[in-house]
Short mmCIF file of C-alpha atoms in Angstrom, two decimals:
data_model
loop_
_atom_site.label_atom_id
_atom_site.label_comp_id
_atom_site.label_asym_id
_atom_site.label_seq_id
_atom_site.Cartn_x
_atom_site.Cartn_y
_atom_site.Cartn_z
CA MET A 491 133.86 149.77 84.65
CA GLY A 492 131.53 147.23 83.18
CA VAL A 493 130.91 143.76 84.49
CA VAL A 494 133.07 141.14 82.88
CA ALA A 495 131.12 138.07 81.87
CA ARG A 496 132.61 134.80 82.96
CA PRO A 497 132.73 132.05 80.41
CA THR A 498 130.07 129.44 81.08
CA SER A 499 130.68 125.74 80.86
CA THR A 500 129.03 124.00 77.95
CA ALA A 501 129.32 120.61 79.62
CA PRO A 502 125.99 119.33 80.92
CA ALA A 503 125.64 118.91 84.65
CA PRO A 504 126.15 115.32 85.73
CA ARG A 505 122.92 113.34 85.98
CA PRO A 506 122.07 112.29 89.54
CA GLY A 507 122.22 108.57 90.13
CA LEU A 508 119.26 106.29 90.83
CA GLY A 509 119.61 106.38 94.62
CA PRO A 510 119.66 110.17 95.02
CA LEU A 511 116.79 110.56 92.56
CA LEU A 512 114.66 107.95 94.34
CA PHE A 513 115.33 109.42 97.78
CA ASP A 514 114.65 112.98 96.64
CA CYS A 515 111.48 112.09 94.71
CA ALA A 516 110.19 110.04 97.67
CA ARG A 517 110.91 112.92 100.05
CA LEU A 518 109.18 115.48 97.82
CA LEU A 519 106.13 113.27 97.22
CA ASP A 520 105.94 112.55 100.95
CA ASP A 521 106.15 116.28 101.76
CA ILE A 522 103.36 117.08 99.29
CA ALA A 523 101.12 114.26 100.53
CA GLN A 524 101.71 115.18 104.20
CA ALA A 525 100.85 118.81 103.45
CA GLU A 526 97.63 117.66 101.75
CA VAL A 527 96.57 115.44 104.66
CA ASN A 528 97.45 118.19 107.17
CA ARG A 529 95.54 120.79 105.11
CA GLU A 530 92.46 118.58 105.02
CA ALA A 531 92.71 117.99 108.78
CA GLY A 532 92.97 121.72 109.38
CA ARG A 533 96.04 121.22 111.54
CA ARG A 534 99.42 119.51 111.51
CA LEU A 535 98.31 115.95 112.02
CA LEU A 536 101.35 114.18 110.63
CA THR A 537 105.04 114.76 111.18
CA PRO A 538 107.87 113.10 109.28
CA ALA A 539 108.67 111.02 112.38
CA LEU A 540 105.12 109.65 112.50
CA VAL A 541 104.88 109.09 108.75
CA ARG A 542 108.09 107.07 108.86
CA LEU A 543 106.33 104.46 111.03
CA LEU A 544 103.19 104.08 108.90
CA PRO A 545 104.45 101.66 106.23
CA HIS A 546 105.34 99.19 109.01
CA LEU A 547 101.99 99.28 110.83
CA SER A 548 99.02 97.03 110.10
CA ARG A 549 95.94 95.60 111.79
CA LYS A 550 97.94 92.42 112.50
CA GLY A 551 100.44 94.28 114.66
CA ILE A 552 104.17 94.59 115.20
CA ARG A 553 106.30 94.70 118.34
CA PRO A 554 107.57 98.19 119.16
CA THR A 555 111.14 96.86 119.35
CA GLU A 556 110.85 95.46 115.80
CA LEU A 557 109.36 98.75 114.63
CA ALA A 558 112.34 100.62 116.14
CA ARG A 559 114.74 98.23 114.40
CA ARG A 560 113.03 98.68 111.03
CA VAL A 561 113.11 102.47 111.12
CA ASP A 562 116.52 102.52 112.81
CA VAL A 563 115.62 104.70 115.78
CA SER A 564 115.72 104.10 119.51
CA LYS A 565 112.94 102.26 121.31
CA GLN A 566 112.35 105.47 123.27
CA ALA A 567 111.82 107.51 120.08
CA VAL A 568 109.39 104.90 118.73
CA GLY A 569 107.62 104.84 122.09
CA GLN A 570 107.13 108.61 121.99
CA SER A 571 105.78 108.50 118.44
CA LEU A 572 103.47 105.62 119.33
CA ARG A 573 102.09 107.62 122.27
CA GLU A 574 101.28 110.46 119.86
CA LEU A 575 99.57 108.05 117.46
CA GLU A 576 97.71 106.49 120.39
CA LEU A 577 96.43 109.92 121.51
CA MET A 578 95.07 110.39 117.98
CA ALA A 579 93.39 106.94 118.28
CA LEU A 580 95.31 105.70 115.22
CA VAL A 581 97.10 102.83 116.97
CA GLU A 582 96.56 100.64 119.99
CA LEU A 583 98.91 98.55 122.09
CA VAL A 584 97.69 95.02 122.77
CA GLY A 585 99.17 91.87 124.25
CA ASP A 586 101.04 89.59 121.86
CA PRO A 587 99.08 86.32 121.67
CA LEU A 588 102.34 84.44 120.99
CA ASP A 589 104.17 85.89 124.01
CA GLY A 590 102.21 87.19 126.97
CA ARG A 591 105.12 89.37 128.09
CA ALA A 592 105.33 91.26 124.79
CA ARG A 593 103.05 93.87 123.32
CA LEU A 594 102.03 94.60 119.75
CA VAL A 595 101.18 97.95 118.22
CA ARG A 596 98.49 97.81 115.58
CA LEU A 597 96.34 100.17 113.60
CA THR A 598 92.87 100.88 114.96
CA PRO A 599 89.91 101.12 112.56
CA GLU A 600 90.51 104.90 112.60
CA GLY A 601 94.18 104.26 111.86
CA LEU A 602 93.28 102.03 108.91
CA ALA A 603 90.95 104.74 107.60
CA ALA A 604 93.72 107.35 107.97
CA PHE A 605 96.19 105.01 106.25
CA ASP A 606 93.72 104.54 103.37
CA HIS A 607 93.23 108.31 103.21
CA GLY A 608 96.98 108.82 102.88
CA ARG A 609 97.16 106.14 100.19
CA ASP A 610 94.33 107.91 98.33
CA ALA A 611 96.34 111.16 98.44
CA LEU A 612 99.33 109.33 96.92
CA ARG A 613 97.07 107.84 94.20
CA PHE A 614 95.79 111.35 93.43
CA TYR A 615 99.33 112.65 92.95
CA GLU A 616 100.26 109.62 90.86
CA ALA A 617 97.29 110.38 88.59
CA ALA A 618 98.30 114.06 88.46
CA LEU A 619 101.83 113.04 87.46
CA ALA A 620 100.42 110.71 84.79
CA ALA A 621 98.31 113.56 83.43
CA ARG A 622 101.38 115.79 83.30
CA LEU A 623 104.00 113.29 82.07
CA GLY A 624 101.84 110.72 80.31
CA PRO A 625 100.37 107.50 81.68
CA GLY A 626 102.81 105.37 79.67
CA ARG A 627 105.79 106.93 81.41
CA ILE A 628 104.28 106.34 84.85
CA ARG A 629 103.44 102.71 83.97
CA ALA A 630 106.98 102.16 82.64
CA LEU A 631 108.47 103.73 85.77
CA CYS A 632 106.30 101.60 88.06
CA ASP A 633 107.24 98.49 86.09
CA ALA A 634 110.96 99.31 86.31
CA LEU A 635 110.72 100.14 90.02
CA GLY A 636 108.83 96.89 90.62
CA ARG A 637 111.68 94.95 89.02
CA ILE A 638 114.27 96.95 90.98
CA HIS A 639 112.32 96.28 94.18
CA ALA A 640 112.34 92.53 93.50
CA VAL A 641 116.13 92.53 93.05
CA LEU A 642 116.71 94.66 96.16
CA ASP A 643 114.36 92.43 98.15
CA GLU A 644 116.33 89.39 96.98
CA TRP A 645 119.61 91.07 97.93
CA THR A 646 118.20 91.90 101.35
CA ALA A 647 117.33 88.24 101.92
CA GLN A 648 120.35 86.61 100.30
CA GLY A 649 123.08 89.23 100.42
CA ALA A 650 123.92 92.01 98.00
CA PRO A 651 126.97 91.98 95.75
CA HIS A 652 129.89 93.90 97.24
CA ARG A 653 131.98 96.39 95.37
CA GLU A 654 135.72 96.30 95.45
CA ALA A 655 137.53 99.00 97.40
CA PRO A 656 138.76 101.80 95.10
CA PRO A 657 142.41 101.47 94.07
CA GLY A 658 144.77 102.75 96.75
CA ARG A 659 142.21 102.45 99.55
CA ARG A 660 141.77 99.45 101.73
CA ARG A 661 138.23 98.56 102.76
CA GLY A 662 137.01 100.76 105.63
CA ALA A 663 139.96 103.15 105.53
CA ARG A 664 139.25 106.80 106.41
CA LEU A 665 135.55 106.17 106.85
CA PRO A 666 133.80 107.85 109.76
CA THR A 667 132.80 105.64 112.67
CA ARG A 668 129.64 105.87 114.67
CA ARG A 669 130.12 107.05 118.24
CA LYS A 670 128.12 105.34 120.95
#
């Protein structure tokens, strides 16, 4: 007996929304850039856990507890990642000049150089995307994302609009809860 062909749907697949596209593109670009930096180092220098901290680090410094809050992980997990970064001489822990009991984590000169190197890798891939898709599209995307960022930043500071609960469901019903 032959194989019976199933009818195929002619309806186009639904387009992913903005959030899933942004998250997936960011993840893929991050994976590619991490692989590049690791390839150039000749070893696995960066892990996703370490890369997640980088946007929050600077030469000015940040308290480890604030860093943990920003990336939404435990203080212990941040502490472990900071020890790894310290062993690579990318960060240092120093006393907080505003509070002698607290400590700040800040990028070392080597850490700043590594941060700049990572940013250069991202610029390279942005240029490669512009060459492939057209510089106008990349400029338009960056402009749109800049405007989206401004609105999201405003919502973060002032409160985002809230959607109404779907008909037939009261707010919070049948949603999973976080176990402690």
